[in-house]
Short mmCIF file of C-alpha atoms in Angstrom, two decimals:
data_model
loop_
_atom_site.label_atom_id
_atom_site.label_comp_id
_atom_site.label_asym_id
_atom_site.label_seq_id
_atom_site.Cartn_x
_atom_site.Cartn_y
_atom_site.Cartn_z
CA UNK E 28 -37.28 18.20 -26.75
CA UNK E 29 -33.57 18.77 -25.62
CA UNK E 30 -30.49 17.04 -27.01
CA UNK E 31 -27.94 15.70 -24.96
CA UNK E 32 -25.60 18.29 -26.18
CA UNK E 33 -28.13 20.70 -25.25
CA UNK E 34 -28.87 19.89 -21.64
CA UNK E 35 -25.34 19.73 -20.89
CA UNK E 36 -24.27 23.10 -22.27
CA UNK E 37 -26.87 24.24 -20.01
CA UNK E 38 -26.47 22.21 -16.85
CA UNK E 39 -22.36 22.72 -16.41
CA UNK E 40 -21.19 26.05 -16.09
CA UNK E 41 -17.75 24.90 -17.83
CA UNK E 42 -19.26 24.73 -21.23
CA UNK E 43 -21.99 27.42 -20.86
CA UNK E 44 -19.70 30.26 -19.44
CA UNK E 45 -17.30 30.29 -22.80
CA UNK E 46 -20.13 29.71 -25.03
CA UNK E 47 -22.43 33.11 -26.58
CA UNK E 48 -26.44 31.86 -25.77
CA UNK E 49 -27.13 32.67 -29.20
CA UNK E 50 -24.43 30.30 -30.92
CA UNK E 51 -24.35 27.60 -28.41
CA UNK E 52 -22.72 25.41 -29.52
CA UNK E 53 -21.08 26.94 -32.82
CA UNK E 54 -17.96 25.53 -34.94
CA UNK E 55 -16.29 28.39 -33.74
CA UNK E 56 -16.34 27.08 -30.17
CA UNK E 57 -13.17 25.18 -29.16
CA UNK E 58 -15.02 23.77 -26.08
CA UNK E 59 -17.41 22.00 -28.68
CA UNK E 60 -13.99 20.12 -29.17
CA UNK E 61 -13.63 19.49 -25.62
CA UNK E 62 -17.25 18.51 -25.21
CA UNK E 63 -17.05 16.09 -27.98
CA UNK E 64 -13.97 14.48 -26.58
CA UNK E 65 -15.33 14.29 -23.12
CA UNK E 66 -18.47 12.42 -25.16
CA UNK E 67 -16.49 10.12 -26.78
CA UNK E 68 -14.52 9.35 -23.31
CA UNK E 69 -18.04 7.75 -22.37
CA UNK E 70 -18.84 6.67 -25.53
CA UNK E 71 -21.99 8.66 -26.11
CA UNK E 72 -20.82 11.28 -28.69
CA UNK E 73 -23.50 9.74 -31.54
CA UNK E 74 -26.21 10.46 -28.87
CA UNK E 75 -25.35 14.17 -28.79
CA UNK E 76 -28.09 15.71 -31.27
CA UNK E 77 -30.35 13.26 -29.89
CA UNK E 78 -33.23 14.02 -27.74
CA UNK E 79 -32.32 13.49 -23.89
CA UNK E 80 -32.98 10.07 -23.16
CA UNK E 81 -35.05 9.12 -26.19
CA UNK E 82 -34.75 6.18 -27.28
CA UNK E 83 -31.34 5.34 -25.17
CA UNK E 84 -30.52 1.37 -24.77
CA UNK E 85 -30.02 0.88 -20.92
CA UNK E 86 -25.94 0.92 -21.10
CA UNK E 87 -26.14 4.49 -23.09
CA UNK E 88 -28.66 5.84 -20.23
CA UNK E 89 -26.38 5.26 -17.76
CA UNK E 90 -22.65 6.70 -19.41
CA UNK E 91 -25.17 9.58 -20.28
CA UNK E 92 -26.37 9.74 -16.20
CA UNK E 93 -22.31 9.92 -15.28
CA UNK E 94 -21.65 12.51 -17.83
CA UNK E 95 -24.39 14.75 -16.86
CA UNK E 96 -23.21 14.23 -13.19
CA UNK E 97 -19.68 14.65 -14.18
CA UNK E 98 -19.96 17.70 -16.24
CA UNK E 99 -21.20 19.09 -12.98
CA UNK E 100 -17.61 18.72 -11.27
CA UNK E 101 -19.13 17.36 -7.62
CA UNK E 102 -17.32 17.23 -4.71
CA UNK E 103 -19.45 14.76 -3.63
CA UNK E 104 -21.23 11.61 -5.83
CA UNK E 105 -23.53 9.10 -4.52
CA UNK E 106 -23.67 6.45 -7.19
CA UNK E 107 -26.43 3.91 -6.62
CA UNK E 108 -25.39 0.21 -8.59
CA UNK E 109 -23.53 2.81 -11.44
CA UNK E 110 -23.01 -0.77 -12.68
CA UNK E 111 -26.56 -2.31 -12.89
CA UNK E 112 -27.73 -3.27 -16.37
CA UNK E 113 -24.86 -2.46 -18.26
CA UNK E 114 -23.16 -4.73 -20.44
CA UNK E 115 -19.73 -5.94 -20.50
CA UNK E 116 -18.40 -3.43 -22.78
CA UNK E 117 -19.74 -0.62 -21.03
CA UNK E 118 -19.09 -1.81 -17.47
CA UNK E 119 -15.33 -0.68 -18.66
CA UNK E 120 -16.02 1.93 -19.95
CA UNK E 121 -17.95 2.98 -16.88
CA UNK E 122 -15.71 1.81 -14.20
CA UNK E 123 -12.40 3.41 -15.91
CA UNK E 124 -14.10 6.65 -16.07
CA UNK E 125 -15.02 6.52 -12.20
CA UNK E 126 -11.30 4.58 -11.65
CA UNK E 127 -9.90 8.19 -13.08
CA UNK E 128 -12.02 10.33 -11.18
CA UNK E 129 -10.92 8.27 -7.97
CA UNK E 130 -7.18 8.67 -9.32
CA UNK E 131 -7.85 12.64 -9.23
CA UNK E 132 -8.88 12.58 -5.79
CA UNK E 133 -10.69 15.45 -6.66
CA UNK E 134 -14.15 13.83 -5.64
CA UNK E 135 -15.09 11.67 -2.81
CA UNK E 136 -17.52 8.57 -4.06
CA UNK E 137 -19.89 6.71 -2.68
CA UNK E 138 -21.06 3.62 -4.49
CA UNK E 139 -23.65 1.16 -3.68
CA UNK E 140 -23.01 -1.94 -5.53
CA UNK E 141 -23.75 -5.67 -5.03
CA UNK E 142 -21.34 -6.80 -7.68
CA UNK E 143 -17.70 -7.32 -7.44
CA UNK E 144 -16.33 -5.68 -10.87
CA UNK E 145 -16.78 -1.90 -10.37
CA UNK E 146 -15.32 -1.98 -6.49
CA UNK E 147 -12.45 -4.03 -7.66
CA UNK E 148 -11.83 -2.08 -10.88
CA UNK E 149 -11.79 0.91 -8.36
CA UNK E 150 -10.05 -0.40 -5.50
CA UNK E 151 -12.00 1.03 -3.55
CA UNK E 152 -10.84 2.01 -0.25
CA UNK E 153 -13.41 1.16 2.51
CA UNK E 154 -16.38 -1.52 2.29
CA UNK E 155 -19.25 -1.46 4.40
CA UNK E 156 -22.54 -3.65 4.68
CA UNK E 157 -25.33 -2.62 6.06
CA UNK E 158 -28.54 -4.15 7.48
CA UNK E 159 -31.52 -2.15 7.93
CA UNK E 160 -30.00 1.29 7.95
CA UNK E 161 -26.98 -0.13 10.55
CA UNK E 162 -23.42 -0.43 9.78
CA UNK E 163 -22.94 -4.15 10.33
CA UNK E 164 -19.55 -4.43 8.99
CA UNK E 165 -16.23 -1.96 7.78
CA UNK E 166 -13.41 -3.24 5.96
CA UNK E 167 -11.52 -3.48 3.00
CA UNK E 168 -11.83 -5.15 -0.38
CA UNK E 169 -10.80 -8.93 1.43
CA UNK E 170 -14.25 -9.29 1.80
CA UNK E 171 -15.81 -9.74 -0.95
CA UNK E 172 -14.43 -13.43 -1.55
CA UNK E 173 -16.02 -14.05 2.30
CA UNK E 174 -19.14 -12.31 0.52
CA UNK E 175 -19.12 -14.66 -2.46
CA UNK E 176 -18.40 -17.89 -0.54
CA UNK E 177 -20.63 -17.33 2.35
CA UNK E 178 -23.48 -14.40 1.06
CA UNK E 179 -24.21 -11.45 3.75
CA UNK E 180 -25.77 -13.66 6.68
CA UNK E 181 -22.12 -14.44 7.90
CA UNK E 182 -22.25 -10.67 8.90
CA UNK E 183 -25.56 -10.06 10.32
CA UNK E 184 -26.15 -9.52 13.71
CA UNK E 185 -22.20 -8.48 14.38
CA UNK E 186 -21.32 -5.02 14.13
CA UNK E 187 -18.04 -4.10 13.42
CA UNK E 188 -18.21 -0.44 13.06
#
């Protein structure tokens, strides 16, 4: 298998381009530092020498999904429910490390998400609700107490867009 550490050191050209092939990954290295740190951020450095995905509890799966995606440096990110399944702890630890990426303005998000914490955490800037493919509504955040109160059907049928 791959580790963790592996895959990424091969995936993101900021780690593989300072690192030799043959010592990836070496004491030597002071991105190792960096990568470590950037683990940690997530809170996945003890899953590092593990196997990709082996044996990961839902909540590690996902801060290791964001990392890989991060370590990538996108312009663009798609994030479909980044907050489904994870517990309380990690929800934070999730949502501040998309809330900093947001304060970078550095890449443009788009987050699908049916639950209020990560799009508050976030503030995110523009909410839309869709219904079968269609744009049924655009606003801002003052929604989602109409959302709570009343569910989605106060929205169908009027577009807004």
């Amino acid at each position: 298998g791959v580790t963790l550490e592996e895959f990424i050191c091969r995936i993101c050209p900021d780690y593989v381009c300072r690192m030799p092939e043959d010592h990836l990954m070496g004491e030597s290295c002071t991105c190792r530092r960096e990568l470590y740190d950037d683990f940690d951020r997530l809170g996945i450095g003890n899953l590092a020498g593990r196997d990709l995905n082996d044996g990961f509890s839902g909540g590690e799966m996902k801060r290791s999904e964001l990392f890989q995606v991060l370590s990538m440096r996108p312009k663009i990110m798609f994030l479909d429910e980044p907050d489904s399944g994870l517990d309380y702890d990690s929800l934070k630890i999730v949502g501040k490390e998309l809330r900093a990426i947001k304060d970078e303005k550095s890449t443009t998000m788009v987050i699908i998400s049916h639950h209020r914490y990560v799009l508050e955490f976030l503030e995110v800037d523009t909410v839309y609700i869709l219904q079968n493919g269609q744009v049924v509504y655009t606003g801002d955040m003052s929604v989602i107490p109409k959302l709570e109160e009343k569910g989605y059907e106060q929205f169908l049928g009027e577009v807004t867009a």
